[in-house]
Coordinates of N, CA and C in Angstrom, one line a residue:
M40 N 95.1 148.2 -20.4 CA 94.5 147.3 -21.8 C 93.6 146.3 -20.6
N41 N 92.5 146.0 -22.0 CA 91.1 145.0 -21.5 C 91.3 143.8 -22.4
R42 N 90.7 143.2 -22.2 CA 90.5 142.1 -23.1 C 90.0 142.3 -24.4
N43 N 89.1 143.1 -25.0 CA 88.9 143.6 -26.2 C 89.9 144.5 -27.0
H44 N 90.2 145.1 -26.5 CA 91.9 145.8 -26.7 C 92.7 145.1 -27.3
F45 N 93.1 143.7 -26.2 CA 94.4 143.0 -26.8 C 93.9 142.3 -27.6
L46 N 92.2 141.4 -27.8 CA 92.2 141.0 -29.0 C 92.1 141.7 -29.7
E47 N 92.1 142.6 -30.3 CA 91.9 143.7 -31.4 C 93.4 143.8 -32.0
M48 N 94.3 143.5 -31.0 CA 95.8 143.8 -30.9 C 96.4 142.4 -31.5
I49 N 95.6 141.6 -31.2 CA 96.3 140.2 -31.7 C 95.7 140.2 -32.9
E50 N 94.7 140.4 -33.9 CA 93.8 140.9 -34.6 C 94.5 141.8 -35.8
Q51 N 95.4 142.2 -35.3 CA 96.3 143.0 -36.3 C 97.6 142.9 -36.5
S52 N 97.5 141.6 -36.0 CA 99.2 141.3 -35.9 C 99.7 140.2 -36.4
N53 N 100.7 139.5 -36.6 CA 101.2 138.3 -37.5 C 101.2 137.4 -36.4
I54 N 100.1 137.0 -35.7 CA 99.9 136.2 -35.1 C 98.6 136.4 -34.7
A55 N 97.8 136.5 -35.7 CA 96.3 136.5 -35.6 C 95.4 135.3 -35.6
N56 N 96.4 134.0 -36.0 CA 95.9 132.9 -36.4 C 95.5 132.5 -34.9
H57 N 95.8 132.9 -33.8 CA 96.4 132.1 -32.3 C 95.5 133.1 -31.5
K58 N 94.7 133.9 -32.0 CA 93.6 134.5 -31.2 C 93.0 133.9 -30.5
E59 N 92.1 132.8 -30.8 CA 91.1 131.9 -30.0 C 91.8 131.5 -29.1
Y60 N 93.3 130.8 -29.2 CA 94.1 130.5 -28.3 C 94.2 131.3 -27.0
L61 N 94.7 132.2 -27.5 CA 95.4 133.7 -26.4 C 93.8 133.9 -25.8
S62 N 92.9 133.8 -26.1 CA 92.3 134.4 -25.4 C 91.6 133.5 -24.3
Q63 N 92.4 132.1 -24.2 CA 91.9 131.7 -23.4 C 93.4 131.3 -22.1
M64 N 94.1 132.0 -22.7 CA 95.4 131.9 -21.7 C 95.2 133.2 -21.1
L65 N 94.6 134.3 -21.0 CA 94.3 135.6 -20.6 C 93.8 135.7 -18.9
R66 N 94.2 136.2 -18.0 CA 94.5 136.4 -16.9 C 94.2 137.6 -16.5
P67 N 93.4 137.9 -16.0 CA 93.5 139.4 -14.5 C 95.1 139.5 -14.1
A68 N 95.7 140.8 -14.1 CA 96.9 141.0 -14.0 C 96.5 142.9 -12.9
I69 N 97.7 143.1 -12.2 CA 97.4 144.6 -11.5 C 98.7 145.0 -11.7
D70 N 99.2 145.9 -12.2 CA 100.3 146.7 -12.3 C 100.8 147.6 -11.3
I71 N 101.7 147.5 -10.6 CA 102.2 148.4 -9.2 C 103.4 149.6 -10.3
L72 N 102.5 150.6 -9.4 CA 103.6 151.6 -10.3 C 103.8 152.3 -8.9
R73 N 104.9 153.0 -8.9 CA 106.0 153.8 -7.4 C 105.2 155.8 -8.2
N74 N 104.7 155.7 -6.8 CA 104.5 157.4 -6.9 C 105.3 158.1 -6.0
T75 N 106.7 158.2 -6.3 CA 107.8 158.8 -5.7 C 107.7 160.2 -5.3
D76 N 106.7 160.9 -5.7 CA 106.3 162.4 -5.2 C 105.5 162.3 -3.9
A77 N 104.7 160.8 -3.8 CA 103.5 160.7 -2.2 C 104.0 160.2 -1.1
E78 N 104.1 160.9 -0.5 CA 104.6 160.8 1.3 C 103.2 159.9 1.8
P79 N 104.1 158.8 2.6 CA 103.6 157.7 3.0 C 102.4 158.0 4.2
R80 N 101.5 157.4 4.6 CA 100.5 157.7 5.4 C 99.7 156.5 6.0
L81 N 99.2 156.5 7.4 CA 99.3 155.2 7.9 C 98.1 154.0 7.3
G82 N 98.7 153.0 6.6 CA 98.4 152.1 5.9 C 97.7 152.1 4.6
C83 N 98.5 152.6 4.0 CA 98.9 153.4 2.6 C 99.4 151.8 1.8
S84 N 99.5 151.7 0.9 CA 100.5 150.4 0.1 C 101.5 151.4 -0.3
R85 N 102.6 150.6 0.0 CA 103.7 150.8 -0.5 C 104.6 149.7 -0.5
F86 N 106.2 150.3 -0.9 CA 107.5 149.0 -0.9 C 108.4 150.1 0.2
G87 N 108.9 148.9 0.7 CA 110.2 149.1 1.7 C 109.5 150.2 3.0
G88 N 110.5 150.5 4.3 CA 110.2 151.4 5.0 C 109.8 150.1 6.2
A89 N 108.7 150.9 7.0 CA 108.0 150.4 8.4 C 106.9 149.7 8.0
P90 N 106.5 148.6 8.5 CA 104.7 148.2 8.0 C 104.1 149.1 9.4
D91 N 102.6 149.2 8.8 CA 101.6 149.3 9.9 C 100.8 148.1 10.3
L92 N 101.0 147.8 11.0 CA 99.9 146.5 12.0 C 99.8 146.9 13.1
P93 N 98.9 146.3 13.7 CA 97.6 146.0 14.8 C 98.6 147.1 15.9
V94 N 97.8 147.5 17.0 CA 98.3 148.1 17.7 C 98.7 147.3 18.9
G95 N 100.3 147.1 19.1 CA 100.9 146.2 20.3 C 101.8 145.1 19.4
S96 N 101.6 145.0 17.9 CA 102.5 144.2 17.1 C 103.6 143.8 17.4
E97 N 104.4 142.1 18.1 CA 105.5 142.4 17.1 C 106.3 142.0 16.1
W98 N 107.1 142.5 16.4 CA 107.9 142.4 14.8 C 108.1 140.7 14.5
P99 N 107.6 140.1 13.2 CA 108.2 138.4 12.7 C 109.1 138.7 12.8
T100 N 109.3 137.0 13.6 CA 110.8 136.6 13.1 C 110.9 135.3 12.4
Y101 N 112.3 134.4 11.8 CA 112.1 133.1 11.8 C 113.4 132.8 12.2
E102 N 113.7 131.2 12.7 CA 115.0 131.5 13.8 C 115.5 132.0 14.3
K103 N 114.4 133.1 15.3 CA 115.1 133.8 15.8 C 115.8 134.9 15.3
K104 N 115.2 135.4 13.8 CA 115.7 136.3 13.5 C 114.8 137.1 13.0
P105 N 115.0 138.7 12.5 CA 113.8 139.2 12.4 C 113.7 139.3 10.8
Y106 N 112.3 139.4 9.9 CA 112.2 139.2 8.7 C 112.5 140.4 8.4
R107 N 112.6 140.5 7.0 CA 112.7 141.9 6.5 C 111.4 142.4 5.8
F108 N 111.0 143.8 6.4 CA 110.0 144.0 5.5 C 110.0 144.4 4.0
L109 N 109.1 143.4 2.9 CA 108.9 143.9 1.8 C 107.9 144.5 1.3
G110 N 106.7 145.2 1.7 CA 105.7 145.6 1.7 C 104.7 145.0 1.9
Q111 N 103.9 146.6 1.9 CA 102.0 146.3 2.4 C 101.3 146.5 1.2
I112 N 100.2 146.0 1.1 CA 99.1 146.2 -0.3 C 97.7 146.5 0.7
N113 N 97.4 147.7 0.7 CA 95.9 147.8 0.9 C 95.4 147.9 -0.1
F114 N 94.2 146.6 -0.1 CA 93.5 146.3 -0.9 C 92.2 147.5 -1.6
T115 N 91.6 148.1 -0.9 CA 90.6 149.0 -1.1 C 91.2 150.3 -1.9
E116 N 92.6 150.0 -2.2 CA 92.7 151.1 -3.2 C 93.0 150.2 -4.6
I117 N 93.0 149.0 -5.0 CA 93.1 148.6 -6.4 C 91.4 148.5 -6.9
A118 N 90.8 149.7 -7.8 CA 89.8 149.6 -8.4 C 90.0 148.7 -9.7
S119 N 89.0 147.3 -9.7 CA 89.2 146.3 -10.3 C 88.2 145.7 -10.5
T120 N 87.4 145.4 -11.3 CA 86.2 144.5 -10.6 C 86.7 143.2 -11.7
E121 N 87.4 143.0 -12.0 CA 88.1 141.7 -12.3 C 89.2 141.1 -12.0
R122 N 89.3 140.8 -10.5 CA 90.2 140.3 -9.7 C 89.7 139.2 -9.4
D123 N 90.6 138.6 -8.4 CA 90.1 137.1 -7.2 C 91.3 138.0 -5.8
L124 N 91.2 139.3 -6.0 CA 91.9 140.0 -4.8 C 91.0 140.2 -3.4
P125 N 90.9 140.2 -2.6 CA 90.4 140.5 -1.7 C 89.5 142.4 -1.8
S126 N 88.6 142.5 -1.3 CA 88.2 143.7 -2.0 C 88.6 144.9 -0.8
K127 N 89.1 144.4 0.4 CA 89.4 145.5 1.7 C 90.5 144.6 2.3
G128 N 91.3 145.5 3.4 CA 92.4 144.6 4.3 C 93.6 145.4 3.6
L129 N 94.7 145.0 4.4 CA 95.7 145.0 4.6 C 96.9 144.1 4.8
L130 N 97.8 143.9 3.5 CA 98.5 143.0 3.5 C 100.0 143.4 3.5
S131 N 100.7 142.6 4.8 CA 102.2 142.8 5.0 C 103.0 141.7 4.6
L132 N 104.0 141.9 3.4 CA 104.7 140.9 3.1 C 106.2 140.9 3.8
F133 N 106.6 140.2 4.4 CA 108.4 140.2 4.8 C 109.4 139.0 4.5
V134 N 110.0 139.2 3.6 CA 111.3 138.0 3.6 C 112.3 137.8 4.7
A135 N 112.8 136.3 4.5 CA 113.6 136.3 5.3 C 115.0 137.0 4.9
D136 N 115.6 137.6 5.9 CA 116.8 139.0 5.4 C 118.0 137.6 5.2
D137 N 118.9 137.3 4.2 CA 119.8 136.6 4.2 C 121.1 137.4 4.5
N138 N 120.9 138.5 5.0 CA 122.2 139.4 5.1 C 122.2 139.1 6.3
Y139 N 122.7 138.8 7.0 CA 123.9 137.8 8.3 C 124.8 137.6 8.1
D140 N 125.9 137.4 9.3 CA 127.0 136.7 9.2 C 127.4 135.5 9.1
D141 N 126.0 135.0 9.4 CA 126.3 133.1 10.3 C 125.0 133.4 9.0
D142 N 125.2 131.7 8.9 CA 124.3 130.7 8.4 C 123.3 130.3 8.8
D143 N 123.1 130.3 10.3 CA 122.4 129.4 10.9 C 121.2 129.7 10.8
G144 N 120.0 128.5 10.3 CA 118.7 129.0 10.0 C 118.7 129.4 8.7
Y145 N 119.1 129.4 7.8 CA 119.3 130.4 6.7 C 118.3 129.7 6.1
L146 N 117.3 130.6 5.2 CA 115.9 129.8 4.6 C 116.6 129.9 2.8
E147 N 116.5 129.3 2.0 CA 116.4 129.3 0.5 C 115.3 130.2 0.0
V148 N 114.8 131.1 -1.1 CA 114.2 131.1 -1.2 C 112.8 130.8 -1.5
F149 N 113.0 129.4 -1.9 CA 112.2 128.4 -2.4 C 111.7 127.8 -1.0
E150 N 112.2 128.1 0.1 CA 111.6 127.1 1.2 C 110.5 127.7 2.1
D151 N 109.8 126.9 2.5 CA 108.5 127.4 3.5 C 108.8 128.0 4.6
G152 N 108.3 129.8 4.5 CA 108.9 130.0 5.9 C 110.0 131.7 5.5
Y153 N 110.2 131.2 4.0 CA 111.0 132.5 3.8 C 110.2 133.7 3.3
I154 N 109.1 133.8 2.8 CA 107.6 134.7 2.9 C 107.4 134.8 4.0
H155 N 107.0 135.5 4.5 CA 105.8 135.8 5.6 C 104.8 136.9 5.6
G156 N 103.6 136.1 5.2 CA 102.2 137.7 5.4 C 101.5 137.4 6.3
I157 N 101.0 138.7 6.8 CA 99.9 139.0 7.8 C 98.9 139.8 7.1
Y158 N 98.1 139.3 7.2 CA 96.4 139.9 6.7 C 95.7 140.6 7.7
I159 N 95.1 141.8 7.6 CA 94.7 142.5 8.3 C 93.7 142.9 7.9
P160 N 92.6 142.2 8.6 CA 91.2 142.8 7.2 C 90.4 144.0 8.0
E161 N 90.5 144.7 8.8 CA 90.2 145.9 9.5 C 91.5 146.7 9.3
T162 N 91.4 148.1 9.2 CA 92.3 148.7 9.1 C 92.1 150.0 9.9
T163 N 91.6 150.0 11.1 CA 91.4 151.0 11.7 C 92.5 151.3 13.1
N164 N 92.8 150.1 13.5 CA 94.1 149.9 14.7 C 94.8 150.0 14.5
L165 N 95.9 150.5 13.9 CA 96.9 150.4 13.2 C 98.0 151.6 13.7
E166 N 99.6 150.9 13.9 CA 100.5 151.6 14.3 C 101.9 151.1 13.3
T167 N 102.7 152.2 13.0 CA 104.0 151.6 12.4 C 104.7 151.3 13.0
I168 N 105.4 149.7 13.0 CA 106.2 149.6 13.7 C 107.5 149.1 13.2
M169 N 108.2 149.7 14.1 CA 110.1 150.2 13.7 C 110.6 148.9 13.4
P170 N 111.4 148.8 12.9 CA 112.2 147.2 12.7 C 113.2 147.1 13.7
P171 N 114.1 146.0 14.2 CA 114.4 145.5 15.2 C 116.3 146.7 15.3
H172 N 116.2 146.7 13.5 CA 117.4 147.5 13.8 C 117.0 148.9 13.4
S173 N 118.1 149.8 13.4 CA 117.5 151.6 13.4 C 117.4 151.9 12.3
D174 N 117.7 151.5 11.1 CA 117.6 151.6 9.6 C 116.8 151.0 8.8
I175 N 115.4 151.8 8.8 CA 114.7 151.2 8.1 C 114.3 151.4 6.7
G176 N 115.2 152.0 6.1 CA 115.7 152.1 4.9 C 114.5 152.8 3.9
K177 N 114.6 153.2 2.8 CA 113.8 153.8 1.7 C 112.6 153.3 1.6
T178 N 111.4 153.7 1.8 CA 110.1 153.7 1.4 C 109.2 154.3 0.2
T179 N 108.8 153.6 -0.6 CA 108.4 154.6 -1.9 C 106.5 153.5 -1.8
V180 N 106.0 155.2 -2.1 CA 104.0 154.6 -2.4 C 103.6 154.1 -3.6
I181 N 103.1 153.3 -3.8 CA 103.0 152.4 -4.7 C 101.1 152.7 -4.8
E182 N 101.2 152.8 -6.3 CA 99.3 152.8 -6.7 C 99.4 151.5 -7.7
F183 N 98.4 151.2 -8.3 CA 97.6 150.0 -8.9 C 97.1 150.5 -10.5
S184 N 97.3 149.8 -11.4 CA 96.8 150.1 -12.8 C 96.3 148.5 -13.5
P185 N 95.2 148.0 -13.4 CA 94.4 147.1 -13.8 C 94.7 146.5 -15.6
T186 N 95.1 145.8 -15.6 CA 95.6 144.7 -16.7 C 95.1 143.5 -17.2
I187 N 95.8 143.2 -18.0 CA 95.2 141.5 -18.7 C 96.8 140.8 -18.5
D188 N 97.1 139.7 -18.8 CA 98.2 139.5 -18.7 C 98.1 137.7 -19.6
I189 N 99.6 137.4 -20.2 CA 99.7 136.1 -20.7 C 100.7 135.2 -20.4
P190 N 101.1 134.7 -20.9 CA 102.0 133.5 -20.2 C 103.2 133.9 -20.8
Y191 N 104.1 134.2 -19.6 CA 105.3 134.7 -19.7 C 106.2 134.4 -21.4
D192 N 106.3 132.7 -21.0 CA 107.3 132.0 -21.7 C 106.9 130.7 -22.2
E193 N 107.7 129.7 -23.2 CA 106.8 128.9 -23.2 C 107.0 127.6 -21.9
Y194 N 108.0 127.9 -21.3 CA 107.8 127.2 -20.0 C 106.0 127.1 -19.2
Q195 N 105.6 128.3 -19.7 CA 104.2 128.3 -18.8 C 103.0 128.0 -20.2
L196 N 102.7 127.2 -21.0 CA 101.9 126.5 -21.5 C 102.4 125.0 -22.3
K197 N 101.5 124.6 -22.1 CA 101.7 122.7 -22.7 C 102.3 122.9 -23.8
D198 N 101.6 123.8 -24.5 CA 102.0 123.5 -26.2 C 102.2 124.6 -26.8
W199 N 103.8 125.2 -26.6 CA 103.9 126.7 -27.5 C 103.9 126.3 -29.4
P200 N 102.9 127.3 -29.4 CA 102.3 127.3 -30.9 C 103.1 128.6 -31.8
F201 N 104.1 128.7 -31.4 CA 105.0 130.1 -32.0 C 106.1 129.3 -32.3
D202 N 106.6 129.9 -33.7 CA 107.9 130.2 -34.1 C 109.2 130.9 -33.7
E203 N 110.0 131.4 -34.4 CA 110.9 131.8 -33.5 C 110.3 133.2 -33.6
V204 N 110.4 133.7 -35.4 CA 110.1 135.0 -35.6 C 108.4 135.2 -34.4
Q205 N 107.4 134.9 -34.6 CA 106.0 134.5 -34.0 C 106.4 134.8 -32.8
S206 N 107.8 134.1 -32.1 CA 107.4 134.6 -30.5 C 108.2 135.4 -30.6
D207 N 109.0 136.4 -31.1 CA 109.5 137.4 -30.7 C 108.4 138.9 -31.0
I208 N 107.3 138.7 -31.7 CA 105.7 139.3 -32.1 C 105.2 139.1 -30.6
Y209 N 105.1 137.7 -29.9 CA 104.4 137.3 -28.8 C 104.8 138.1 -27.8
T210 N 106.3 138.3 -27.7 CA 107.3 138.9 -26.7 C 106.7 140.4 -26.5
E211 N 106.9 141.1 -27.3 CA 106.3 142.3 -27.7 C 104.9 142.4 -27.3
I212 N 104.2 142.0 -27.4 CA 102.7 142.4 -27.2 C 102.8 141.6 -26.0
R213 N 103.4 140.9 -25.2 CA 103.2 140.7 -23.7 C 103.5 141.6 -23.1
D214 N 104.9 142.3 -23.8 CA 105.4 143.2 -22.6 C 104.6 144.6 -23.0
S215 N 103.7 144.6 -24.0 CA 102.8 145.9 -24.3 C 101.9 146.3 -23.1
L216 N 101.5 144.7 -22.1 CA 100.4 144.8 -21.2 C 101.0 145.1 -20.4
H217 N 102.0 145.3 -19.7 CA 102.6 146.1 -18.6 C 103.3 147.3 -18.5
K218 N 102.7 148.1 -17.8 CA 103.3 149.5 -17.2 C 104.7 149.5 -16.0
S219 N 104.5 148.2 -15.6 CA 105.6 147.8 -14.6 C 105.5 146.7 -15.0
S220 N 107.2 146.0 -14.2 CA 107.8 145.1 -14.0 C 107.4 144.4 -12.5
D221 N 106.6 145.3 -11.8 CA 105.7 144.8 -10.5 C 104.4 144.4 -10.8
Y222 N 104.0 143.6 -10.3 CA 102.3 143.5 -10.6 C 102.0 142.4 -9.8
L223 N 100.7 142.2 -9.4 CA 100.1 141.5 -8.7 C 99.0 140.2 -9.9
L224 N 99.0 139.2 -9.3 CA 98.3 138.4 -10.2 C 98.8 137.7 -11.4
G225 N 98.2 137.6 -12.3 CA 99.1 137.6 -13.9 C 99.6 136.1 -14.0
Y226 N 100.3 136.2 -14.6 CA 101.8 134.9 -15.2 C 102.8 135.1 -14.4
P227 N 104.2 134.4 -13.5 CA 105.2 135.1 -13.1 C 106.4 135.4 -14.4
S228 N 106.8 136.6 -14.4 CA 107.4 136.8 -14.9 C 109.0 136.3 -14.5
H229 N 109.8 135.9 -14.9 CA 111.6 135.7 -14.6 C 112.6 136.5 -15.3
C230 N 114.0 136.4 -15.2 CA 114.6 136.2 -15.7 C 115.8 135.1 -16.2
T231 N 116.1 134.4 -15.6 CA 116.9 133.4 -16.0 C 116.4 131.6 -15.7
L232 N 115.3 131.9 -15.5 CA 114.5 130.4 -15.3 C 114.0 129.5 -16.4
A233 N 114.7 128.5 -16.3 CA 114.4 127.6 -17.7 C 113.3 126.4 -17.3
Y234 N 112.1 127.2 -16.5 CA 111.1 126.3 -15.9 C 110.3 127.6 -15.4
D235 N 108.8 126.7 -15.4 CA 107.9 127.9 -14.9 C 107.8 128.0 -13.1
P236 N 107.8 128.8 -12.5 CA 108.1 128.7 -11.7 C 106.9 128.7 -10.5
T237 N 105.4 128.4 -10.7 CA 104.7 128.2 -10.1 C 104.8 126.5 -9.6
P238 N 104.6 126.6 -7.9 CA 104.6 125.5 -7.2 C 104.2 124.2 -7.6
G239 N 102.7 124.6 -8.0 CA 102.0 123.3 -8.2 C 100.4 123.9 -9.2
E240 N 99.7 123.3 -9.6 CA 98.7 123.5 -10.3 C 97.4 124.0 -9.1
E241 N 97.7 124.0 -8.2 CA 96.6 124.7 -7.0 C 97.5 125.9 -6.4
W242 N 98.3 126.4 -7.2 CA 99.2 127.7 -6.5 C 98.5 128.5 -8.0
I243 N 98.5 129.8 -7.6 CA 98.9 131.1 -8.5 C 99.5 131.9 -8.2
P244 N 99.9 133.4 -8.9 CA 101.0 133.9 -8.6 C 100.2 135.0 -7.7
L245 N 101.0 135.5 -6.8 CA 100.1 136.4 -5.6 C 100.8 137.7 -6.6
L246 N 102.5 137.9 -6.5 CA 103.2 139.5 -6.6 C 104.5 138.8 -7.2
T247 N 104.6 139.8 -8.2 CA 106.0 139.5 -8.9 C 106.7 140.8 -8.8
V248 N 107.6 140.9 -8.2 CA 108.5 141.7 -8.1 C 110.3 141.7 -8.8
D249 N 110.9 142.7 -9.3 CA 112.0 143.3 -9.4 C 113.0 143.7 -8.8
S250 N 114.3 143.3 -9.0 CA 115.0 143.8 -8.2 C 115.4 145.3 -8.4
D251 N 115.8 145.8 -7.1 CA 115.8 147.2 -7.0 C 116.8 147.5 -5.9
D252 N 118.0 148.4 -6.8 CA 119.0 149.2 -6.0 C 118.4 150.1 -4.7
S253 N 117.3 151.0 -5.1 CA 117.1 151.8 -4.4 C 116.3 151.3 -3.0
L254 N 115.9 150.4 -3.4 CA 114.9 149.4 -2.0 C 115.9 148.7 -1.8
E255 N 117.1 148.3 -2.3 CA 118.2 147.3 -1.7 C 117.5 145.6 -2.1
W256 N 117.1 145.5 -3.0 CA 116.1 144.3 -3.4 C 116.9 143.9 -4.3
C257 N 117.6 142.3 -3.8 CA 118.4 142.2 -5.5 C 118.3 140.6 -5.0
W258 N 117.5 140.3 -5.8 CA 116.6 138.2 -5.6 C 117.7 137.9 -6.8
H259 N 118.3 136.2 -6.4 CA 119.3 136.0 -7.3 C 120.1 136.7 -8.3
D260 N 121.0 137.6 -7.4 CA 121.7 138.1 -8.7 C 121.1 139.3 -9.2
G261 N 120.0 140.1 -9.0 CA 119.7 140.8 -9.5 C 118.2 140.3 -10.5
D262 N 117.7 139.1 -10.1 CA 116.7 138.9 -11.1 C 115.3 139.4 -10.7
K263 N 114.4 138.5 -10.6 CA 113.0 138.5 -9.7 C 112.2 138.0 -8.8
L264 N 111.7 138.4 -7.9 CA 111.1 137.2 -6.6 C 109.5 138.0 -7.1
M265 N 109.2 136.4 -7.2 CA 108.2 135.8 -7.6 C 107.0 135.2 -6.4
I266 N 106.6 135.5 -6.1 CA 105.2 134.8 -4.3 C 103.6 134.4 -4.6
F267 N 104.1 133.3 -4.5 CA 102.5 132.1 -4.6 C 101.6 132.1 -4.0
I268 N 100.3 131.5 -4.1 CA 99.2 131.8 -2.7 C 98.4 130.2 -3.7
E269 N 98.3 129.4 -2.6 CA 96.9 128.3 -2.8 C 95.5 129.0 -3.6
T270 N 94.9 128.2 -4.7 CA 94.2 129.2 -4.8 C 92.6 129.5 -3.9
E271 N 92.6 128.5 -2.9 CA 91.6 128.2 -2.3 C 92.0 129.0 -0.8
R272 N 93.3 128.9 -0.4 CA 93.3 129.9 0.7 C 93.2 131.6 0.5
L273 N 93.6 132.0 -1.4 CA 93.4 133.4 -1.3 C 91.8 133.4 -1.1
K274 N 91.1 132.5 -1.8 CA 89.7 132.9 -2.1 C 89.4 133.0 0.1
N275 N 89.7 132.1 0.9 CA 89.3 132.5 2.6 C 90.3 133.4 3.4
L276 N 91.0 134.1 2.3 CA 91.9 135.3 2.7 C 92.7 134.8 3.8
D277 N 93.5 133.7 3.7 CA 94.5 133.0 4.2 C 96.0 133.5 3.5
F278 N 96.7 134.4 3.9 CA 97.9 134.3 3.5 C 99.0 133.6 4.7
S279 N 98.6 132.5 5.4 CA 99.8 132.5 6.4 C 100.6 130.9 5.3
R280 N 100.5 130.8 4.5 CA 101.4 129.9 3.4 C 101.5 130.7 2.3
L281 N 102.5 130.8 1.8 CA 103.3 131.3 0.6 C 104.5 131.0 0.4
R282 N 104.2 130.7 -1.3 CA 105.5 130.6 -1.5 C 106.2 131.3 -2.6
A283 N 107.7 131.1 -2.9 CA 108.2 131.8 -3.1 C 109.5 131.2 -4.2
D284 N 109.3 132.1 -5.6 CA 111.4 131.3 -6.2 C 111.5 133.0 -7.3
A285 N 112.9 132.9 -7.2 CA 113.9 133.8 -7.6 C 114.5 133.4 -9.0
G286 N 114.7 134.6 -10.0 CA 115.7 134.0 -11.1 C 115.1 135.0 -12.3

C-alpha cells in the first residue's frame, strides 16, 4: 500500500470527507512477515533464537540477570525509500525476562532498561552468541514489506472526527494497510490500553509485535509489545535508550 492507493481507497469509502485530514496523518511503516521455510543465516533478520553479535561479545544483563533475546533487524534487508530507519547495520533487541523464581531486580515493561538494544554498524565480524541457558528457543526468519499507517484509535488523535459507523469503516481501512500485526514505525497498535502508549512527543514507535506462543512471547497476558525511540536518537543511530509499553 502506498500513499496514492490509500487516498484512492478513502475517496471510494464513506469517510471520503476526511481524506485531507487523513492524508496529514499518514506515516511510513514496515510490515514484518515470517518466512518459516527459510533457514537462519549469520546476520539475517529474525525473531527468537540467538543473536549475532561482534566476535567476543558478552551476553547483556540487567540486575545480574541475563536479558532474553527478542530478535534482530538487518536494515539492509528493508527496501524502502520512505523511512526513518538506518540504511545499514544490525540491531539486536533484548527484553528483561521475568521468568525467574525471585522478584529481585524485576523490571516492569514501561521502566527504563526493560528493552536493551545493541546496534552494530558493520556486520563483517559477527558470531552467534549462545544464551546463558542451554535452550535458545524457536527462531523464525523475518522479511519486510513497506506500507503506510494511520492512527490506531481515538487515543492517538487529538480530535477524533468519526462517529460510530465511520469508526468501524476507519478500523477496516486501517487493518487493510497491514499484512501483519508485527511492524516497524507507523503508529503503535494495542489490545487493551485506553491511552496512547507513546512516551512523549519526542518519541516515535520503533517496533510493535504481537504475543506469540511459538516464540514464547506473552506481553501483558497475550497482548502487544510496543517499543519506542526518541526521534533524535534514531537520526544519530543511538539505540541505547529505548522505552516500551504493553497491553
